[in-house]
PDB file of C-alpha atoms in Angstrom:
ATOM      1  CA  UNK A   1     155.515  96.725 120.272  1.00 96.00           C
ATOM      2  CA  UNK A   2     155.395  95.501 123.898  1.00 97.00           C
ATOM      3  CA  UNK A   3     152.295  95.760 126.071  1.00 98.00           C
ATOM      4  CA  UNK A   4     151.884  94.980 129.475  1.00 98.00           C
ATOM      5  CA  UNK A   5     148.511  93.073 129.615  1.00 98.00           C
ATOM      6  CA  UNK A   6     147.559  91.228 132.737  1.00 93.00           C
ATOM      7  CA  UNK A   7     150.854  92.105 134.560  1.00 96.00           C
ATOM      8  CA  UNK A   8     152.639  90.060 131.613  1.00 97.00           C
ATOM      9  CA  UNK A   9     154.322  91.216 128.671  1.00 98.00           C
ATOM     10  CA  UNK A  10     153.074  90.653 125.519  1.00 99.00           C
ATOM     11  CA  UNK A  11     154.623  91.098 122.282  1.00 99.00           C
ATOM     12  CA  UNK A  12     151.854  92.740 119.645  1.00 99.00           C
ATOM     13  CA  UNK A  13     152.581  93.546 115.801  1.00 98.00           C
ATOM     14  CA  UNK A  14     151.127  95.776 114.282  1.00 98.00           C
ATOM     15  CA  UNK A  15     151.731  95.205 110.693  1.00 97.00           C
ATOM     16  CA  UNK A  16     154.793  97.513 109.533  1.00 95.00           C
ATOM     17  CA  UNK A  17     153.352 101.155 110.818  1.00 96.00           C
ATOM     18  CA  UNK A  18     152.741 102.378 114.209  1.00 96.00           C
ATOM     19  CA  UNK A  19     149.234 101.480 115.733  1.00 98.00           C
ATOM     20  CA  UNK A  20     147.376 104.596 115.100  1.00 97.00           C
ATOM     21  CA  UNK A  21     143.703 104.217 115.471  1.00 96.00           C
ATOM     22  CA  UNK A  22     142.569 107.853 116.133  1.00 95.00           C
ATOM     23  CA  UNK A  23     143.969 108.516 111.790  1.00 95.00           C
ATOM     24  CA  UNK A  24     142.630 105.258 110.093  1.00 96.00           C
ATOM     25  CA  UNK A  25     139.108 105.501 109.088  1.00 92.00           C
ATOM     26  CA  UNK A  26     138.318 102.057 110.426  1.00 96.00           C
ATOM     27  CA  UNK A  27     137.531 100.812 113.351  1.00 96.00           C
ATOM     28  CA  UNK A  28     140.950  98.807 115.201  1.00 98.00           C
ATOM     29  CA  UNK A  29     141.539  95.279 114.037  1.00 99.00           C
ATOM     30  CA  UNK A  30     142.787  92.499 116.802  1.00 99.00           C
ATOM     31  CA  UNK A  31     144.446  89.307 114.858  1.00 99.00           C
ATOM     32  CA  UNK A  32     143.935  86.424 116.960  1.00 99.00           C
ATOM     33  CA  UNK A  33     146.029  83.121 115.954  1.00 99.00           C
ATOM     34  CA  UNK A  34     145.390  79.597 115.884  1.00 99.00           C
ATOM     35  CA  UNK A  35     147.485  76.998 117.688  1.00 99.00           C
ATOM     36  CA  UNK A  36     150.873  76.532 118.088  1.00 98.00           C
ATOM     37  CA  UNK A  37     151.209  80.297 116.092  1.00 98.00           C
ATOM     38  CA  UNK A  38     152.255  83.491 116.486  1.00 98.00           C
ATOM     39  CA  UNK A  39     152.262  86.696 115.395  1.00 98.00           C
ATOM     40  CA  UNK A  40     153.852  85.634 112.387  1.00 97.00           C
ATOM     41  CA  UNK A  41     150.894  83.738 110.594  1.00 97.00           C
ATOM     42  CA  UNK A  42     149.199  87.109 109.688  1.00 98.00           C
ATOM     43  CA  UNK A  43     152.674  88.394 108.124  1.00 96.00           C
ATOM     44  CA  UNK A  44     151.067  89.161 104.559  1.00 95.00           C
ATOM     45  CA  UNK A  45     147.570  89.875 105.769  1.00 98.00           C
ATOM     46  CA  UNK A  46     148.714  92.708 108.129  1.00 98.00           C
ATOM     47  CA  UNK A  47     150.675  94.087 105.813  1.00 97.00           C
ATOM     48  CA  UNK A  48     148.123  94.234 102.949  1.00 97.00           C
ATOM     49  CA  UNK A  49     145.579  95.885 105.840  1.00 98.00           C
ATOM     50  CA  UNK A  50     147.952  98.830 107.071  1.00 97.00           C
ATOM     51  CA  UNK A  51     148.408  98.639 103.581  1.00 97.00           C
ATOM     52  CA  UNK A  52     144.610  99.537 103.146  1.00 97.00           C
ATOM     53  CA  UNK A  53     144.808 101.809 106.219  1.00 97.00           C
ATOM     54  CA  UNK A  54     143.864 100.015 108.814  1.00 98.00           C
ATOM     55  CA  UNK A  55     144.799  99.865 112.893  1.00 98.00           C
ATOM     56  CA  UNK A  56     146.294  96.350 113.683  1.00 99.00           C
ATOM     57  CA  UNK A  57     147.368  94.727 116.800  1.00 99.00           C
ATOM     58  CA  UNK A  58     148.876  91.151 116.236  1.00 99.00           C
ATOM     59  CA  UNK A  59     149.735  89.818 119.510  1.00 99.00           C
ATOM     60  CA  UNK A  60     151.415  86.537 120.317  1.00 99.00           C
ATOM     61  CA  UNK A  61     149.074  84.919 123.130  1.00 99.00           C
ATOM     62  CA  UNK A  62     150.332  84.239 126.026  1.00 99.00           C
ATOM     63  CA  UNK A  63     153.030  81.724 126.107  1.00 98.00           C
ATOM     64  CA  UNK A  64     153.257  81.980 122.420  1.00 98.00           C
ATOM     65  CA  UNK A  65     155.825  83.666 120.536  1.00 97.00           C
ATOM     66  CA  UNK A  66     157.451  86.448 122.635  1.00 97.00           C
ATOM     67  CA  UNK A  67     154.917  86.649 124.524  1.00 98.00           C
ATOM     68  CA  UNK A  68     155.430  85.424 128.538  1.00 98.00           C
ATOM     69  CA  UNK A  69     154.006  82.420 129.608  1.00 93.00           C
ATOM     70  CA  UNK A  70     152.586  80.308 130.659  1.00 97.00           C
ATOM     71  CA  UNK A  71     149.496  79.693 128.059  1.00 98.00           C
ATOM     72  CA  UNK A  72     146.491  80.323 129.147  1.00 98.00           C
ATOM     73  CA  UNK A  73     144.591  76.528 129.319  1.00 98.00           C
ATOM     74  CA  UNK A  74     141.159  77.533 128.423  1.00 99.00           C
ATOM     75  CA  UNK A  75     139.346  79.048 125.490  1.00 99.00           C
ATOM     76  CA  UNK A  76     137.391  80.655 128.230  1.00 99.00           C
ATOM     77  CA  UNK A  77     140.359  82.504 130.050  1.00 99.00           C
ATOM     78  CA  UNK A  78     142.222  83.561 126.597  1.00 99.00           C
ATOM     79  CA  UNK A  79     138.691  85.325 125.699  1.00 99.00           C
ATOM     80  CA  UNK A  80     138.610  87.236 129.250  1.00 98.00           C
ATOM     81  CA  UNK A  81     142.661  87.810 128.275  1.00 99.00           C
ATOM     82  CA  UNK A  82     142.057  89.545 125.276  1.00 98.00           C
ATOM     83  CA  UNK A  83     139.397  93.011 126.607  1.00 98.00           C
ATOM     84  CA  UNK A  84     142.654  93.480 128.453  1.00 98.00           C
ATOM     85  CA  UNK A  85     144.763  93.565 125.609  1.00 98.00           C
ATOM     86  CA  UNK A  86     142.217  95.726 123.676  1.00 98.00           C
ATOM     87  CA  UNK A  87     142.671  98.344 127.002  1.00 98.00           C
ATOM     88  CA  UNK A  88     146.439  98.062 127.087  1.00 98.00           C
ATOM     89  CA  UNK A  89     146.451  99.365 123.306  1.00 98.00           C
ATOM     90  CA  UNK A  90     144.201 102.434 124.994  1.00 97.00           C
ATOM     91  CA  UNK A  91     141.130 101.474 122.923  1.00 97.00           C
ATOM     92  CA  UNK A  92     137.464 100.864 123.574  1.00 96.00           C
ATOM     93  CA  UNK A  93     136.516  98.972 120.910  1.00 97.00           C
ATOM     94  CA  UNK A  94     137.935  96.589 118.193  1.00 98.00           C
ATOM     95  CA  UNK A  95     136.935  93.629 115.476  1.00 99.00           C
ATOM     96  CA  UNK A  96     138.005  90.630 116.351  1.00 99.00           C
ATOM     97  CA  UNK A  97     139.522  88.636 113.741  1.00 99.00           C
ATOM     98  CA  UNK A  98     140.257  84.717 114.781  1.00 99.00           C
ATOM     99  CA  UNK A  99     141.614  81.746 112.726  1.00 99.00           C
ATOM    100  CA  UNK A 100     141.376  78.274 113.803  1.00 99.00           C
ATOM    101  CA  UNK A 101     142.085  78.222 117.661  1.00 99.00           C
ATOM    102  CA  UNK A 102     142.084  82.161 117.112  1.00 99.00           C
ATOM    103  CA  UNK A 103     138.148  82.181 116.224  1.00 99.00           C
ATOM    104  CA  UNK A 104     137.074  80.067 119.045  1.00 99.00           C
ATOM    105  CA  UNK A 105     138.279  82.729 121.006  1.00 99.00           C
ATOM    106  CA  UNK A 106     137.172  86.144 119.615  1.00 99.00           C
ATOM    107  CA  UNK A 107     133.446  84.088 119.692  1.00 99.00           C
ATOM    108  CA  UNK A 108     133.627  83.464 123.002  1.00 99.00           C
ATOM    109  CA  UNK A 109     135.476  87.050 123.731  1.00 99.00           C
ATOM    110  CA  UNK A 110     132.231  88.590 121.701  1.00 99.00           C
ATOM    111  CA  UNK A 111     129.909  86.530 123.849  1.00 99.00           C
ATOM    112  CA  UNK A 112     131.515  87.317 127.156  1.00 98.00           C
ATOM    113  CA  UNK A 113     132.432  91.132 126.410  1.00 98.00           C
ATOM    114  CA  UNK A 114     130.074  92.401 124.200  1.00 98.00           C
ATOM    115  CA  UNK A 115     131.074  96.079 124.203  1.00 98.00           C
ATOM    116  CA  UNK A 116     134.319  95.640 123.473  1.00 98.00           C
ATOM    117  CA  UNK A 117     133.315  93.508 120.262  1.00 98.00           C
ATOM    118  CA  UNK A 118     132.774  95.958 117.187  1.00 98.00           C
ATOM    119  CA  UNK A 119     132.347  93.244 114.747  1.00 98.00           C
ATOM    120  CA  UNK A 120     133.793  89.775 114.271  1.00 99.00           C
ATOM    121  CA  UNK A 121     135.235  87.481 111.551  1.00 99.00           C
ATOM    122  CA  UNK A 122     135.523  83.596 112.141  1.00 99.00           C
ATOM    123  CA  UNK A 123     138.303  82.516 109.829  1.00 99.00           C
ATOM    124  CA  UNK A 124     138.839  78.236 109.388  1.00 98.00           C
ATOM    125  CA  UNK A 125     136.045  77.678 112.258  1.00 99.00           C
ATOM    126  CA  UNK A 126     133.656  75.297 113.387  1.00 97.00           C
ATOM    127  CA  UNK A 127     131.612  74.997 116.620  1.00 98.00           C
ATOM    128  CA  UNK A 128     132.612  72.440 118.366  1.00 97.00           C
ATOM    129  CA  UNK A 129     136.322  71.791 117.351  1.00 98.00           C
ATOM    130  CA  UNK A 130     136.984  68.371 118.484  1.00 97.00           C
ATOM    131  CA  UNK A 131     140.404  67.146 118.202  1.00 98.00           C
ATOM    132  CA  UNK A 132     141.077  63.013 118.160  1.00 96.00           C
ATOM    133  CA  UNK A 133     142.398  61.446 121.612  1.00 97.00           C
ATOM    134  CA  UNK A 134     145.312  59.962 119.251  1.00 96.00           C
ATOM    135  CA  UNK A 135     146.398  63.608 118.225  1.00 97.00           C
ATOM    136  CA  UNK A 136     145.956  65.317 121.971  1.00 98.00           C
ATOM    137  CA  UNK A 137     147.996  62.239 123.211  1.00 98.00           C
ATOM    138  CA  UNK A 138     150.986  62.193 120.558  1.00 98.00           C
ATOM    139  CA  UNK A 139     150.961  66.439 120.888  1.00 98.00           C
ATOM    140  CA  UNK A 140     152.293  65.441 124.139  1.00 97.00           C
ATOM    141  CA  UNK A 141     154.698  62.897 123.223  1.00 97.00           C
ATOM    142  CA  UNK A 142     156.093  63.520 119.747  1.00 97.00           C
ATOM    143  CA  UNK A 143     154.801  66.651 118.981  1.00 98.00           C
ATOM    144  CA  UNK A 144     156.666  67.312 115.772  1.00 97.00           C
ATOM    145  CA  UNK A 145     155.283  64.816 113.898  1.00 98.00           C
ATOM    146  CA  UNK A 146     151.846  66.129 115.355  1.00 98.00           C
ATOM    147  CA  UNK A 147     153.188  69.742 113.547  1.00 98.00           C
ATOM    148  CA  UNK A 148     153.990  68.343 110.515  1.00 97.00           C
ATOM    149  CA  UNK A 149     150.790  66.448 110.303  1.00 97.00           C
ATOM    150  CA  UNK A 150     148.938  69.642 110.672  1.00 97.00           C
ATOM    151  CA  UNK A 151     150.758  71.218 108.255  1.00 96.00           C
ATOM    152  CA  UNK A 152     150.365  69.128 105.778  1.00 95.00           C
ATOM    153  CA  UNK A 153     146.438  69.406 106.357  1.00 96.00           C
ATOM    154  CA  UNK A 154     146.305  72.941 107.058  1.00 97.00           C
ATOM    155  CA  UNK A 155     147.103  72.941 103.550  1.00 96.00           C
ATOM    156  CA  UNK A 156     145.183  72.394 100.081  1.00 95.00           C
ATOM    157  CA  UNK A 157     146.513  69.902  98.396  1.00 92.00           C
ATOM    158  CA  UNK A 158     146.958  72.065  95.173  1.00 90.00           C
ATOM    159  CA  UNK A 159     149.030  74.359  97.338  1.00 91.00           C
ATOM    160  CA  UNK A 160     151.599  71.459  98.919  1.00 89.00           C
ATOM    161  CA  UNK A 161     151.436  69.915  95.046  1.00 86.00           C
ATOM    162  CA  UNK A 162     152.745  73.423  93.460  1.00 83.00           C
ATOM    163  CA  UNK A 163     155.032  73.912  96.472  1.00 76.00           C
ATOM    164  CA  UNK A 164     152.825  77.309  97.523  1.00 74.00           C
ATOM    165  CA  UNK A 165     150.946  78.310  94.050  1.00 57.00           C
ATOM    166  CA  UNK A 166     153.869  80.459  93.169  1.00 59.00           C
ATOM    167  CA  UNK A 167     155.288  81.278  96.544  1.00 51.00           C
ATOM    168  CA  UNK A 168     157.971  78.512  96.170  1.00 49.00           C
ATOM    169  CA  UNK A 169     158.270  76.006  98.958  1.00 56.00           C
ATOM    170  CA  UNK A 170     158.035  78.207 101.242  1.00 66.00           C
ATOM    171  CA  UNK A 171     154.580  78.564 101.348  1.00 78.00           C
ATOM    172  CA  UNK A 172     154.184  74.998 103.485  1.00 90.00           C
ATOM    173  CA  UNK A 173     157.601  75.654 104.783  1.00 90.00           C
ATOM    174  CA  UNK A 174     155.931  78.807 106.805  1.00 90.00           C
ATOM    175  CA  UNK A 175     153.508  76.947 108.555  1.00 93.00           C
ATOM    176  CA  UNK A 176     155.799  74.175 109.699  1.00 94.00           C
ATOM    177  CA  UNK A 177     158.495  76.700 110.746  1.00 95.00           C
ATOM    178  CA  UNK A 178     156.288  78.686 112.597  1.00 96.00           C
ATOM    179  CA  UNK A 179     154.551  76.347 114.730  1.00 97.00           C
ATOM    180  CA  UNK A 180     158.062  74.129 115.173  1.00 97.00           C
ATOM    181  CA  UNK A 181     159.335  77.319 116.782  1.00 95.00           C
ATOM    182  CA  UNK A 182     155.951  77.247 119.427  1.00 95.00           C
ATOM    183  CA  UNK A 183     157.933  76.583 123.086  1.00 95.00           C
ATOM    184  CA  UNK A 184     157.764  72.977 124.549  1.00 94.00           C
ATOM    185  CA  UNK A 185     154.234  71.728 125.648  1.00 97.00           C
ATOM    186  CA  UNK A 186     152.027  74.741 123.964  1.00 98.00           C
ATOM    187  CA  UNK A 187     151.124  72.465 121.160  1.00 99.00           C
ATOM    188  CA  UNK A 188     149.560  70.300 123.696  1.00 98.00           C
ATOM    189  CA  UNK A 189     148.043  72.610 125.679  1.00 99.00           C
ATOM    190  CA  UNK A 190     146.121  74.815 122.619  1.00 99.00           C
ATOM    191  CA  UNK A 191     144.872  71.359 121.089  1.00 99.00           C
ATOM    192  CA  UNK A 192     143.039  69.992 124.606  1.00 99.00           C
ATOM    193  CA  UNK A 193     141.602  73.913 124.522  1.00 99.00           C
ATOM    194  CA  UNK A 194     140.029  73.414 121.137  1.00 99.00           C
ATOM    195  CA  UNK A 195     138.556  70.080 122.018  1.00 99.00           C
ATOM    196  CA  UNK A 196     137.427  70.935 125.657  1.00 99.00           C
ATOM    197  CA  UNK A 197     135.941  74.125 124.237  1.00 99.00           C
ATOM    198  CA  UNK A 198     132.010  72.874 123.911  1.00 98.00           C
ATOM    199  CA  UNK A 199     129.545  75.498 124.268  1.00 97.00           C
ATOM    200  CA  UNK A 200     130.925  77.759 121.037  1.00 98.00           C
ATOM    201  CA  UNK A 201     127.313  77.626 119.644  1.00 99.00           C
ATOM    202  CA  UNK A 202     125.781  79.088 123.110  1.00 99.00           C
ATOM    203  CA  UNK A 203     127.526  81.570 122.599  1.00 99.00           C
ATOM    204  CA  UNK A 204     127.599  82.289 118.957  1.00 99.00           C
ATOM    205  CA  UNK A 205     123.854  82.547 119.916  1.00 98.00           C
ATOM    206  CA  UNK A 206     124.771  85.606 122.357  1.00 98.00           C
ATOM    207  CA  UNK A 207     126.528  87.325 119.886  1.00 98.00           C
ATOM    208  CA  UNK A 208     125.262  90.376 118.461  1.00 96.00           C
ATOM    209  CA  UNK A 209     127.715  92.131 116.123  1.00 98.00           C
ATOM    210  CA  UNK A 210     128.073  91.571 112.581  1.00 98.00           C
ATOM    211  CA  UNK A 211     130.187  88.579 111.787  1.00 99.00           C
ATOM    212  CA  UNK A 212     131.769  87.230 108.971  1.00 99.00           C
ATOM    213  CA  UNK A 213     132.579  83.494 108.612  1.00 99.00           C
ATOM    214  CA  UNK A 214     135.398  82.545 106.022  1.00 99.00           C
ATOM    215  CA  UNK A 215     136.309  79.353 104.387  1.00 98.00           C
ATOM    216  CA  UNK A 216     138.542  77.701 102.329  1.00 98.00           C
ATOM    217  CA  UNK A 217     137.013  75.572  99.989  1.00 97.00           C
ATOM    218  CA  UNK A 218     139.083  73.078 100.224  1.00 97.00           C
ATOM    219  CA  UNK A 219     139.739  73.053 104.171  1.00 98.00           C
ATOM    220  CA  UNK A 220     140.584  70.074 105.466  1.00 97.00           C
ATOM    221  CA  UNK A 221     141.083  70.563 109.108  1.00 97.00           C
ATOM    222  CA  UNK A 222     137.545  72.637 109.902  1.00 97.00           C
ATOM    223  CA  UNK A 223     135.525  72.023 106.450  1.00 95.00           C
ATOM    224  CA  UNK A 224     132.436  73.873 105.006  1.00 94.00           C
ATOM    225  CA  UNK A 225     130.281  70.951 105.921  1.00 95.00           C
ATOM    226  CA  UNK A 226     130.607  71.897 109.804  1.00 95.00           C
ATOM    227  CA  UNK A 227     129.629  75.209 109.370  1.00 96.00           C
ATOM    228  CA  UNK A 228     125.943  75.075 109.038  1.00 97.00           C
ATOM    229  CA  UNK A 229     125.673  74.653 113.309  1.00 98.00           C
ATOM    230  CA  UNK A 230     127.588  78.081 113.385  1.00 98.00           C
ATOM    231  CA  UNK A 231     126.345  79.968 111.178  1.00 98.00           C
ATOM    232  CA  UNK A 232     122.700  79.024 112.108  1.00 98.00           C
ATOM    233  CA  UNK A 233     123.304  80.155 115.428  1.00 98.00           C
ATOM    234  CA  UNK A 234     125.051  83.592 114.973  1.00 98.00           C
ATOM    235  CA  UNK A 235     122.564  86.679 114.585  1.00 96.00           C
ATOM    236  CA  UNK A 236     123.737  88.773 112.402  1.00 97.00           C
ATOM    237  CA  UNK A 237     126.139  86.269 109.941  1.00 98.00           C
ATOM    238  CA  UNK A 238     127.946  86.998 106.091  1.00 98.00           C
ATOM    239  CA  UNK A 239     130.000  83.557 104.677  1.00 98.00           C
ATOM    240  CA  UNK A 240     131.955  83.762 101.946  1.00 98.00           C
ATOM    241  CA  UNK A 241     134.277  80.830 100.785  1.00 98.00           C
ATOM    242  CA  UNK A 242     137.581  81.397  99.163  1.00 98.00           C
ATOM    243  CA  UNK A 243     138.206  79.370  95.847  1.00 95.00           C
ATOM    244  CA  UNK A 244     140.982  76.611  95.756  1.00 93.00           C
ATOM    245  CA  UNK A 245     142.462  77.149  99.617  1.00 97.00           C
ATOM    246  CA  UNK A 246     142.903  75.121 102.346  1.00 97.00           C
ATOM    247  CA  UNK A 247     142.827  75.727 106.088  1.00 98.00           C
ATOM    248  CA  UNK A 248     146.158  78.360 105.941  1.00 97.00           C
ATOM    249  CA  UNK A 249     143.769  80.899 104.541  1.00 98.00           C
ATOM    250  CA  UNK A 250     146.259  83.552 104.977  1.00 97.00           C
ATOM    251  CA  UNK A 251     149.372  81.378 103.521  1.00 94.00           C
ATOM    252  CA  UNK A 252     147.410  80.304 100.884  1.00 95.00           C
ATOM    253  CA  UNK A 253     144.971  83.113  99.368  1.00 96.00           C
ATOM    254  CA  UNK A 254     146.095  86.221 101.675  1.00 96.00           C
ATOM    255  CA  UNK A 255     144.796  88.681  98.799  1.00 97.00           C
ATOM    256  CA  UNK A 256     141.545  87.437  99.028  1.00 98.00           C
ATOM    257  CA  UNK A 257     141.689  87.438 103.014  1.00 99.00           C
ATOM    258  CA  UNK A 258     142.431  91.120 102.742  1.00 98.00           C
ATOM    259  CA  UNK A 259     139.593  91.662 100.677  1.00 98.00           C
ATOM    260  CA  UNK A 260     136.421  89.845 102.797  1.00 98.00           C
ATOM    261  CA  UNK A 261     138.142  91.358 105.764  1.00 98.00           C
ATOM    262  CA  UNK A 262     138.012  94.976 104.058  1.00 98.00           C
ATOM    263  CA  UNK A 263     134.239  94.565 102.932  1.00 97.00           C
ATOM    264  CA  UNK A 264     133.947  93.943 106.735  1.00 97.00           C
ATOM    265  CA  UNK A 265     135.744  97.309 108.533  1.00 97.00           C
ATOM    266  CA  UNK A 266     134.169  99.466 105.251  1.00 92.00           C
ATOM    267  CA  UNK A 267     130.598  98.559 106.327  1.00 79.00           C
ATOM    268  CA  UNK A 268     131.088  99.673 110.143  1.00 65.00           C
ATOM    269  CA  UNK A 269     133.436 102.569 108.810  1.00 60.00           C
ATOM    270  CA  UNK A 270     130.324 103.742 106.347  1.00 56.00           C
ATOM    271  CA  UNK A 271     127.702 103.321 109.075  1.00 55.00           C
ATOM    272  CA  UNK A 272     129.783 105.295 111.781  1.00 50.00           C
ATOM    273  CA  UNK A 273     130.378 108.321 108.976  1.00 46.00           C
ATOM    274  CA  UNK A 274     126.627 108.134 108.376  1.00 43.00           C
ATOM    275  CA  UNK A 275     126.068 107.902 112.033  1.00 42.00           C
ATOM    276  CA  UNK A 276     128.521 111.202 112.353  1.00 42.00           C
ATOM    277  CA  UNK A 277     127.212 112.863 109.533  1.00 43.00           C
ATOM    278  CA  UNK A 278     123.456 112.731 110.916  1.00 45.00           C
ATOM    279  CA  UNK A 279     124.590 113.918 114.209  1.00 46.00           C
ATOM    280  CA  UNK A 280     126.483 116.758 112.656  1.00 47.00           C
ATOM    281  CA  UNK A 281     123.314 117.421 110.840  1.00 49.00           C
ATOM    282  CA  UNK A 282     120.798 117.157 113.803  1.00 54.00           C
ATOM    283  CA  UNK A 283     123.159 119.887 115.892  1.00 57.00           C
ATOM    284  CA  UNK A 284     122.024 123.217 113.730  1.00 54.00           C
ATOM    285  CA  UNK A 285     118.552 122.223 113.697  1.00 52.00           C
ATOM    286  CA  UNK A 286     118.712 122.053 117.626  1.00 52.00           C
ATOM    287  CA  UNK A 287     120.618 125.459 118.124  1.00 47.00           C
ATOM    288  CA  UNK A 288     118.030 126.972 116.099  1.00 48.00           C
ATOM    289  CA  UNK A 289     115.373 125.287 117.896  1.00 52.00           C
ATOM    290  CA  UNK A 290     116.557 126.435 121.602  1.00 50.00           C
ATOM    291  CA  UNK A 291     117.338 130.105 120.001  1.00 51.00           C
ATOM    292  CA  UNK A 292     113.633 130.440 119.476  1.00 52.00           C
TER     293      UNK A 292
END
């Protein structure tokens, strides 16, 4: 669908069914993608979440995609871009789901906009996300052999070995097709935001919803070993790690994405029937109370 956020238009999927948050019994989901994606990275997980029920919007940032331009050149203004979005789609509240690029800026979204911020989920992160002068330079010059580069690590090296653990070549084949299709100069542009981005763990301090933090064991790009930072600062923190998968969680092991993802929304949807029920509870006993 097409939304009009920030007097731009921005495409948004929403994973095969029609956005429909008032008759899912979770709370909205926002996909957020990494650089030099789209919309498109989230293909399988989206579609195993309606699947499950649940309210997705998938948009393409800006400049990305279908999505006008230009990109936004900060993590900091793409986090203040995306409460609009969330009020476009005529919602108050959503879970922010980011991968890579994507989860530096729900963090800094649920730092900045708290009560728009139901819960969160940090997929392929680390805090800071530095990204070598050698790569931020050659994005610029000859940035398909940057892409294919990235590819290749975004990816266990089981999965490029087997050609996509049963997916066929493909499985690679999506990544590099998907970010070889990003318009001219974005690549650049989304790298120098993840590198210039350097107070993530400030504000993973300041937020206070529920958060998950994923990762592939065998992540090359943003590995477990950088996560400690993060996940010390963040209040309220789950991490799981998914078995045998690189950085392309959701190419690689998009069952299993589904599943941390659904443990997620099914705790807030269980404590906001509990919350319901107890109101619904508490109403008789105050009729009663102000008959007498």
């Amino acid at each position: 669908m097409q939304l009009n956020v920030a007097g731009k238009r921005c495409h948004v999927g929403t994973g095969g069914k029609p956005f429909d948050p008032a008759g899912s019994l979770y709370p909205p989901l926002v996909l957020v993608h990494g650089a030099a994606n789209d919309r498109d990275c989230w293909r399988q997980v989206a579609g195993g979440l309606t699947a499950a029920g649940c309210a997705l919007l998938v948009p393409d940032l800006p400049g990305h995609g279908l999505s006008a331009g230009p990109a936004l050149r900060s993590i900091e203004e793409l986090a203040d871009w995306l409460p609009a979005l969330i009020e476009a789609a005529g919602v108050e509240q959503a879970v922010l789901v980011g991968h890579s690029m994507g989860s530096l800026i729900t963090l800094e979204c649920a730092a900045r906009h708290p009560q728009r911020v139901a819960q969160l989920a940090l997929l392929g992160s680390s805090a800071p996300m530095p990204v070598a002068d050698a790569l931020l330079n050659r994005a610029e010059t000859h940035p398909d052999s940057v892409v294919r580069l990235m590819t290749e690590y975004s990816h266990s090296l089981q999965f490029l070995l087997t050609g996509g653990g049963g997916h066929g070549i493909w499985g690679p084949g999506a990544t590099l097709a998907i970010m070889r299709r990003s318009p001219a100069g974005v690549l650049a542009i989304d790298l120098a935001n993840c590198n210039n981005y350097l107070h993530g763990l400030e504000a993973a301090a300041q937020v206070a919803c529920p958060t998950l933090l994923l990762v592939g064991r065998r992540d090359r790009m943003t590995p477990r070993r950088n996560l400690p930072p993060l996940q010390s600062a963040l209040r309220q923190v789950v991490r799981a790690e998914i078995e045998n998968c690189g950085h392309a969680m959701m190419n690689e092991q998009p069952q299993a994405v589904i599943e941390e993802l659904l443990k997620l929304v099914g705790s807030a949807a269980t404590k906001a029937t509990a919350t319901a029920t107890a109101r619904t509870a508490a109403r008789p006993a105050a009729t009663a109370k102000a008959a007498r």
